[in-house]
mmCIF file of C-alpha atoms in Angstrom:
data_model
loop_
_atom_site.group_PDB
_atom_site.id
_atom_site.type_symbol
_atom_site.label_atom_id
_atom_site.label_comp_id
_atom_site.label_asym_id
_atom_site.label_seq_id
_atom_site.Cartn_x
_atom_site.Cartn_y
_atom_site.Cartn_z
ATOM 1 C CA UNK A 1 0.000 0.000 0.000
ATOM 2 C CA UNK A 2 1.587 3.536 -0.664
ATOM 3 C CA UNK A 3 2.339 5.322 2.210
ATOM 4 C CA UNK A 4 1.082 8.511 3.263
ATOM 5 C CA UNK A 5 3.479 11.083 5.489
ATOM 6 C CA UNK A 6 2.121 13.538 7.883
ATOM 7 C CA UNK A 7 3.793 15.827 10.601
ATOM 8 C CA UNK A 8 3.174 14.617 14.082
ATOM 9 C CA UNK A 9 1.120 18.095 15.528
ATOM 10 C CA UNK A 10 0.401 21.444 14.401
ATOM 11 C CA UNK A 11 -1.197 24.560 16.404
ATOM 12 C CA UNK A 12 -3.563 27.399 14.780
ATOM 13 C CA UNK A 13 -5.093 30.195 16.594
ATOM 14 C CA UNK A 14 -8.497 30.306 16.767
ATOM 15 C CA UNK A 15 -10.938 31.879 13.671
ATOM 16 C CA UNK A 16 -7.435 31.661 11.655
ATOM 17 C CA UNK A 17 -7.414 29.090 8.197
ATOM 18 C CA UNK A 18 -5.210 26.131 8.690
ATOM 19 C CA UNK A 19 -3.266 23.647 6.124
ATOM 20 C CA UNK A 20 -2.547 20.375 6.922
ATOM 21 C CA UNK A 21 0.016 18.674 4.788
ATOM 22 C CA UNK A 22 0.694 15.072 3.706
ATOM 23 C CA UNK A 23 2.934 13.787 1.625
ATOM 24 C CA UNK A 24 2.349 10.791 -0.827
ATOM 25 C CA UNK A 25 5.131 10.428 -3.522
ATOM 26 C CA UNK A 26 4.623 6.777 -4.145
ATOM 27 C CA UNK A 27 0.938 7.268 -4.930
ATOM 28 C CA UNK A 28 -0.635 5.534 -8.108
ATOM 29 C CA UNK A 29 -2.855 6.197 -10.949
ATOM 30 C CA UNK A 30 -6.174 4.749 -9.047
ATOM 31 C CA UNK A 31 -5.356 5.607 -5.239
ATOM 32 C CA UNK A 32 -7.788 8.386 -3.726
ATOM 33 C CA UNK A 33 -6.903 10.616 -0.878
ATOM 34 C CA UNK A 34 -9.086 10.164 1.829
ATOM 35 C CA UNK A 35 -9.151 12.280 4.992
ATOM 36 C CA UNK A 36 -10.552 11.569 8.292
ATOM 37 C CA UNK A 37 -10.165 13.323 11.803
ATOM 38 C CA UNK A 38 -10.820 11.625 15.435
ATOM 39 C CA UNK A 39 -11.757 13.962 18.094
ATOM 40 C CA UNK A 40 -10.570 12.792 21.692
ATOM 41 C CA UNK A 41 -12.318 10.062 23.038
ATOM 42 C CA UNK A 42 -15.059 9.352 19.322
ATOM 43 C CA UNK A 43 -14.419 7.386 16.543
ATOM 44 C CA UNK A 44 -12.873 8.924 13.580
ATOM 45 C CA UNK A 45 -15.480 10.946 11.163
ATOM 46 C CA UNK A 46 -15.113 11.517 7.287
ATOM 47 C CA UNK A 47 -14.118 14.647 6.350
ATOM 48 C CA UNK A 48 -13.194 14.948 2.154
ATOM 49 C CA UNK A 49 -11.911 12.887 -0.552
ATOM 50 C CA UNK A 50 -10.414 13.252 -3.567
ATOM 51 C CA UNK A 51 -8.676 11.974 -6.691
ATOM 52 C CA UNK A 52 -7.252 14.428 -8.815
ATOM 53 C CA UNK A 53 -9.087 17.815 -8.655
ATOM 54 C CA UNK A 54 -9.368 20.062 -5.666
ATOM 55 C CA UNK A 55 -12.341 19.377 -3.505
ATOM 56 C CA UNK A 56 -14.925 21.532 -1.152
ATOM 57 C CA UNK A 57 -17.545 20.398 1.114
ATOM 58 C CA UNK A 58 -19.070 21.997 4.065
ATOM 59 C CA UNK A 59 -16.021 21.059 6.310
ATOM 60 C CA UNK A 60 -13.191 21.739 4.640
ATOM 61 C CA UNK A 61 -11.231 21.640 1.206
ATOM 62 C CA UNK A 62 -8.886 19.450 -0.293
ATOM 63 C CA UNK A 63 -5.918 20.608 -2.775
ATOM 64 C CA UNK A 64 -4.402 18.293 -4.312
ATOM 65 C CA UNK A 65 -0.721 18.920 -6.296
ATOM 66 C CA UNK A 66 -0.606 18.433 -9.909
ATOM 67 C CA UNK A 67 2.043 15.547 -9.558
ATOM 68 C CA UNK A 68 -0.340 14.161 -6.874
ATOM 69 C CA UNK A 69 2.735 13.609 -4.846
ATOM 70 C CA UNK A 70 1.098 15.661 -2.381
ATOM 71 C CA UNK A 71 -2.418 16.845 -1.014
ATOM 72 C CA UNK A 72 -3.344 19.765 2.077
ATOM 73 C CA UNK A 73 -6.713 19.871 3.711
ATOM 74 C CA UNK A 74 -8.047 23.309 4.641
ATOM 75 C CA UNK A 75 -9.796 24.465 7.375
ATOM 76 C CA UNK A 76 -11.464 27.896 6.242
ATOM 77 C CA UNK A 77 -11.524 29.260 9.963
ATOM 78 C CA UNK A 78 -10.994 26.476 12.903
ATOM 79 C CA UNK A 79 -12.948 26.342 15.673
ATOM 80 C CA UNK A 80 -11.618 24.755 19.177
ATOM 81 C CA UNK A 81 -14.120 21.848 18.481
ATOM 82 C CA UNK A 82 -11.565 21.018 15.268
ATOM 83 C CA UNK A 83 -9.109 20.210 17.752
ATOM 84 C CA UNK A 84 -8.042 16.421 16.970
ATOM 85 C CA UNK A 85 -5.999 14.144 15.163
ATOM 86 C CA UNK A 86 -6.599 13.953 11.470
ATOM 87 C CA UNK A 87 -5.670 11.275 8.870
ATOM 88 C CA UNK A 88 -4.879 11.467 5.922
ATOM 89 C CA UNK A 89 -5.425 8.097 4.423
ATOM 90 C CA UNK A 90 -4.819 6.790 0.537
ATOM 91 C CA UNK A 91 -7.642 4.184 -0.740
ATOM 92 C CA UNK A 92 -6.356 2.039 -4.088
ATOM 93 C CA UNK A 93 -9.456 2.539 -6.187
ATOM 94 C CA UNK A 94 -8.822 -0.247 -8.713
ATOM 95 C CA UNK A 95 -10.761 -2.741 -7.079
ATOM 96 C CA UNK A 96 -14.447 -2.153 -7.550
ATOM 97 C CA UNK A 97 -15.863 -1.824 -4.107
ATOM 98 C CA UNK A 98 -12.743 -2.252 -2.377
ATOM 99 C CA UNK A 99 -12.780 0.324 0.666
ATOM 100 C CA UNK A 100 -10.116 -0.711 2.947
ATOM 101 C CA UNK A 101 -8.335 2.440 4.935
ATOM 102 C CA UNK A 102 -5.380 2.096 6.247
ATOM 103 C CA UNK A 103 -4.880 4.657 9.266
ATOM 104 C CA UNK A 104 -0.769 6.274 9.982
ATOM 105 C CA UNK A 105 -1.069 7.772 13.336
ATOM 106 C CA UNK A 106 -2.207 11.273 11.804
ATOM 107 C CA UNK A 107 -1.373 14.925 12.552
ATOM 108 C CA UNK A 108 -2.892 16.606 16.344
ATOM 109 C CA UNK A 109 -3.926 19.357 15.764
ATOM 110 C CA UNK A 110 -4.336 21.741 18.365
ATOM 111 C CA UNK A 111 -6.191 25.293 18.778
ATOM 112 C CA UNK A 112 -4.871 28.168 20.811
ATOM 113 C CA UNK A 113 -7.981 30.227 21.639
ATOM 114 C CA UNK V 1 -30.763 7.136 12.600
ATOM 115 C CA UNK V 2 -29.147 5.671 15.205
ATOM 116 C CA UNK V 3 -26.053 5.152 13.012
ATOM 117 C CA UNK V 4 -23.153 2.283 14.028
ATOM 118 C CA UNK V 5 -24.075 1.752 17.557
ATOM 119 C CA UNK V 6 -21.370 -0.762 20.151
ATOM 120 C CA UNK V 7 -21.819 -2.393 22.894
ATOM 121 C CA UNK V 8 -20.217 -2.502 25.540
ATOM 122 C CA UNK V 9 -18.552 0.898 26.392
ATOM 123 C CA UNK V 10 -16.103 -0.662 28.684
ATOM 124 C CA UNK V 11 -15.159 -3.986 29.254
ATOM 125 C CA UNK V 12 -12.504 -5.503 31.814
ATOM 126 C CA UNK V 13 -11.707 -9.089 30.721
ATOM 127 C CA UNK V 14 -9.103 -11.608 32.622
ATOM 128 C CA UNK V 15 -6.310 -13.550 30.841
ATOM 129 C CA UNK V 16 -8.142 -16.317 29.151
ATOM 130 C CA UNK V 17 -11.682 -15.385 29.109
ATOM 131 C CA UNK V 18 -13.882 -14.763 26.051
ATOM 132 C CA UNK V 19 -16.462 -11.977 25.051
ATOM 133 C CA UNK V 20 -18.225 -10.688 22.140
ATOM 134 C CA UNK V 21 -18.076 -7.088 21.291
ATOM 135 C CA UNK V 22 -21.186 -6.123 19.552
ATOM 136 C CA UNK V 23 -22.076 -3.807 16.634
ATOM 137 C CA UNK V 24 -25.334 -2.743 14.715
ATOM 138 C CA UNK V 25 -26.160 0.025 12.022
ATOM 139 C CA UNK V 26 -29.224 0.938 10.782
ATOM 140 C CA UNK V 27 -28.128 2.664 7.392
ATOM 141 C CA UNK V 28 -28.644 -0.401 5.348
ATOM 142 C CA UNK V 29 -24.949 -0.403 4.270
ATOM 143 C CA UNK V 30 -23.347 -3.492 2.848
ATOM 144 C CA UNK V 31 -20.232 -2.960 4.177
ATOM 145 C CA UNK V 32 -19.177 -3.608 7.910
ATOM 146 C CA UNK V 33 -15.385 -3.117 9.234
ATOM 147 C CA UNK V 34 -13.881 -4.093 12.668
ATOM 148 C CA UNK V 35 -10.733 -1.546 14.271
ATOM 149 C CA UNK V 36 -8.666 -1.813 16.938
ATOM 150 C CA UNK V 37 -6.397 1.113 18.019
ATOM 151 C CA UNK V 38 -3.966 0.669 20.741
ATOM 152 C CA UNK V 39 -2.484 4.038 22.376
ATOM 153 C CA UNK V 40 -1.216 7.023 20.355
ATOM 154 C CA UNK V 41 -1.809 4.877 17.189
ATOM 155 C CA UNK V 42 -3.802 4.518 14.181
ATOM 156 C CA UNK V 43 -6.024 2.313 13.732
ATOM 157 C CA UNK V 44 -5.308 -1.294 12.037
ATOM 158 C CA UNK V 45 -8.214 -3.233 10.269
ATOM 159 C CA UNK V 46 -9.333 -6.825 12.183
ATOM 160 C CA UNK V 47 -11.999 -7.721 10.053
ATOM 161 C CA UNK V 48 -14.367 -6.361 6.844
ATOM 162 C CA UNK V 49 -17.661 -7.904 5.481
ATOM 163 C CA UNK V 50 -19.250 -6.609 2.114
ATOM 164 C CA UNK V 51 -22.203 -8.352 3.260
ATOM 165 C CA UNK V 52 -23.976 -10.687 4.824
ATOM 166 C CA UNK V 53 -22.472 -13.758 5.041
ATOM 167 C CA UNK V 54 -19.309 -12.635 3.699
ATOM 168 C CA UNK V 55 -15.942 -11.852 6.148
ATOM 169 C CA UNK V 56 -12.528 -11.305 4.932
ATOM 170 C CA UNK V 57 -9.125 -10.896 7.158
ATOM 171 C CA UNK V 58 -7.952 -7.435 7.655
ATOM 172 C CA UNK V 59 -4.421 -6.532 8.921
ATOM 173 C CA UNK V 60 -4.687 -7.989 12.302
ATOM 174 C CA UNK V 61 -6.764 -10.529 12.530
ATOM 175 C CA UNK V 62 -5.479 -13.604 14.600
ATOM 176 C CA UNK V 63 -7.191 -13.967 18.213
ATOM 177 C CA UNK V 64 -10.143 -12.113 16.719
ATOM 178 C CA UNK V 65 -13.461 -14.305 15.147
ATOM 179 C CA UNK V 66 -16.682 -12.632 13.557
ATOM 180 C CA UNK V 67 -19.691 -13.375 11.494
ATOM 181 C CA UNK V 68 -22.344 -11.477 9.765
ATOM 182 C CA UNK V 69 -25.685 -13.139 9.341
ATOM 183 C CA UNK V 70 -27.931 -9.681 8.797
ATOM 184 C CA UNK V 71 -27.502 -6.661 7.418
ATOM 185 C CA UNK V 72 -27.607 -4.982 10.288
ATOM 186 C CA UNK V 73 -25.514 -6.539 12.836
ATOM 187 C CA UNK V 74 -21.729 -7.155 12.746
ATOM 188 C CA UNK V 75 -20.228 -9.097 16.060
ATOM 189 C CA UNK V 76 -16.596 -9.533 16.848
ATOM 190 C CA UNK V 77 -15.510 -12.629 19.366
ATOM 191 C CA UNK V 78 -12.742 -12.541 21.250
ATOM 192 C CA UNK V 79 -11.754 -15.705 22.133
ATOM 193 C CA UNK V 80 -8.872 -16.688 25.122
ATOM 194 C CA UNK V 81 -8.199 -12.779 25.612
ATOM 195 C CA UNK V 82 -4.783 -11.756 26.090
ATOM 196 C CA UNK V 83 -3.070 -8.746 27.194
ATOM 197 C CA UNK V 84 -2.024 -7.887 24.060
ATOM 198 C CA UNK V 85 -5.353 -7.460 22.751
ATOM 199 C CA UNK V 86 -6.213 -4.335 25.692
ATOM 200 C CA UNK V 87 -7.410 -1.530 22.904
ATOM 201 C CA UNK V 88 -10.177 0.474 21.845
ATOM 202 C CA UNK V 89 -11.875 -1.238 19.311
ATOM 203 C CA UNK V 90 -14.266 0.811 16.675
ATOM 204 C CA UNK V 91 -16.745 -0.580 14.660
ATOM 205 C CA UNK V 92 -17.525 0.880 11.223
ATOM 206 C CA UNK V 93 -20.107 0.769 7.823
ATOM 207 C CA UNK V 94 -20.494 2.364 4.175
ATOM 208 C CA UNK V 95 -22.486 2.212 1.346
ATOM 209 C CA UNK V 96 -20.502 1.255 -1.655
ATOM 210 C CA UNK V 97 -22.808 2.099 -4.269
ATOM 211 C CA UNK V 98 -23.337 5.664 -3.962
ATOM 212 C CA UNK V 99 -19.274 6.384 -4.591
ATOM 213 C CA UNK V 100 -19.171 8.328 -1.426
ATOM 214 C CA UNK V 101 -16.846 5.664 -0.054
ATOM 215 C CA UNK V 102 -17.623 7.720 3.403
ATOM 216 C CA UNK V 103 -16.826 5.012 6.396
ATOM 217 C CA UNK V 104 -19.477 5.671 9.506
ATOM 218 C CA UNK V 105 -17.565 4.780 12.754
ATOM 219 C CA UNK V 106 -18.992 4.318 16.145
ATOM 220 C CA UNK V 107 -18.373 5.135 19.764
ATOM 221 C CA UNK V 108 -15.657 2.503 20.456
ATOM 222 C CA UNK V 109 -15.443 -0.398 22.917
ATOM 223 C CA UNK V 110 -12.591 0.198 25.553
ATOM 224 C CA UNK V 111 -11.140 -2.954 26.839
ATOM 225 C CA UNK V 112 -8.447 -3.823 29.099
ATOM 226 C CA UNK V 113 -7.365 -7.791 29.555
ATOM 227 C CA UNK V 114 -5.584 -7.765 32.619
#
C-alpha cells in the first residue's frame, strides 16, 4: 500500500485558516486521498476525498498537487471543536468496491484560543 | 438514525476469558469493518464484510473471530483474551454504491485484559 506522510502536531489560533500537509510520492494512478479526523475520546469521522481535482464540502477543502505527490486539507476558519488528530489516508481505487483504509497515526492538531 | 451503535462501552476481561463485542447500524450499508487502536496509534483493520455472510481478514486478525448473518448486525468474538489485545476497538459501515466511499464509525469499545 503507498504510504502517506504527515507531521506529528500542528497549532492554529483560533478563527485563523489552517493547512494540513501530507505527503504521498509513491501514490498511483487509481489511489484516492481520503481524509478523516478523530476527536478525543469518538471514533474517527469523514471529512473529504479526492482523486485528482481540488475538492470543497461543508467542512473543509482538499488541494491536491498536480504531480499528486502531495495533497493539504483546509480548514477555512478552525474552531476549538476542530481540535483532533486527522488522517490522511490513501484508498487504491482499482478494485471495484474495495474500501479498505489504512490509518498512519495522523497529525494533532491543536487550537490556541 | 441511530447510526453504528457498540456495545459494551467498557469492558474488563481476565487472561483467558472470552467476550463478544457487539455492533449494529441501521443505514442499510453493505459494508461492515472491525478496528482496533492501541495508544497514540492509528487504527489497524481486524476484520471487513461486504455483506452478509461474507468476512474477509484485515491486517490484524489472529485472536479475533466474527460473522455477519444480517444486514444490520456485525459481532466480533474474542476468544482466550490476552493482554495484548487491551485496545479500543471501533466498529464501522459504508455504502458502496453511492461512490461516497464515506466510512461511519462508532463510539468505540474500551477494553483492558488484565
Amino acid at each position: 500500500d503507498a504510504k502517506t506522510t504527515q507531521p506529528n502536531s500542528m497549532e492554529s489560533n483560533e478563527e485563523e485558516p489552517v493547512h494540513l500537509p501530507c505527503n504521498h510520492s509513491t501514490i498511483s494512478g487509481t489511489d484516492y486521498i481520503h481524509w478523516y479526523r478523530q476527536l478525543p475520546s469518538q471514533g474517527p469521522e469523514y471529512v473529504i476525498h479526492g482523486l485528482t481535482s481540488n475538492v470543497n464540502n461543508r467542512m473543509a477543502s482538499l488541494a491536491i498537487a498536480e504531480d499528486r505527490k502531495s495533497s493539504t486539507l483546509i480548514l477555512h476558519r478552525a474552531t476549538l471543536r476542530d481540535a483532533a488528530v486527522y488522517y490522511c489516508i490513501l484508498r487504491d481505487g482499482s478494485n471495484f468496491g474495495n474500501e479498505k483504509l489504512t490509518f498512519g497515526t495522523g497529525t494533532r492538531l491543536t487550537i490556541i484560543p | 438514525n441511530a447510526g453504528v451503535t457498540q456495545t459494551p462501552k467498557f469492558r474488563i476481561l481476565k487472561i483467558g476469558q472470552s467476550m463478544t463485542l457487539q455492533c449494529a447500524q441501521d443505514m442499510n450499508h453493505n459494508y461492515m469493518y472491525w478496528y482496533r487502536q492501541d495508544p497514540g496509534m492509528g487504527l489497524k483493520l481486524i476484520y471487513y464484510s461486504v455483506g452478509a455472510g461474507i468476512t474477509d481478514k484485515g491486517e490484524v486478525p489472529n485472536g479475533y473471530n466474527v460473522s455477519r448473518s444480517t444486514t444490520e448486525d456485525f459481532p466480533l468474538r474474542l476468544e482466550l483474551a490476552a493482554p495484548s489485545q487491551t485496545s479500543v476497538y471501533f466498529c464501522a459501515s459504508s455504502w458502496t454504491g453511492g461512490g461516497s466511499y464515506e466510512q461511519y464509525f462508532g463510539p468505540g469499545t474500551r477494553l483492558t485484559v488484565t
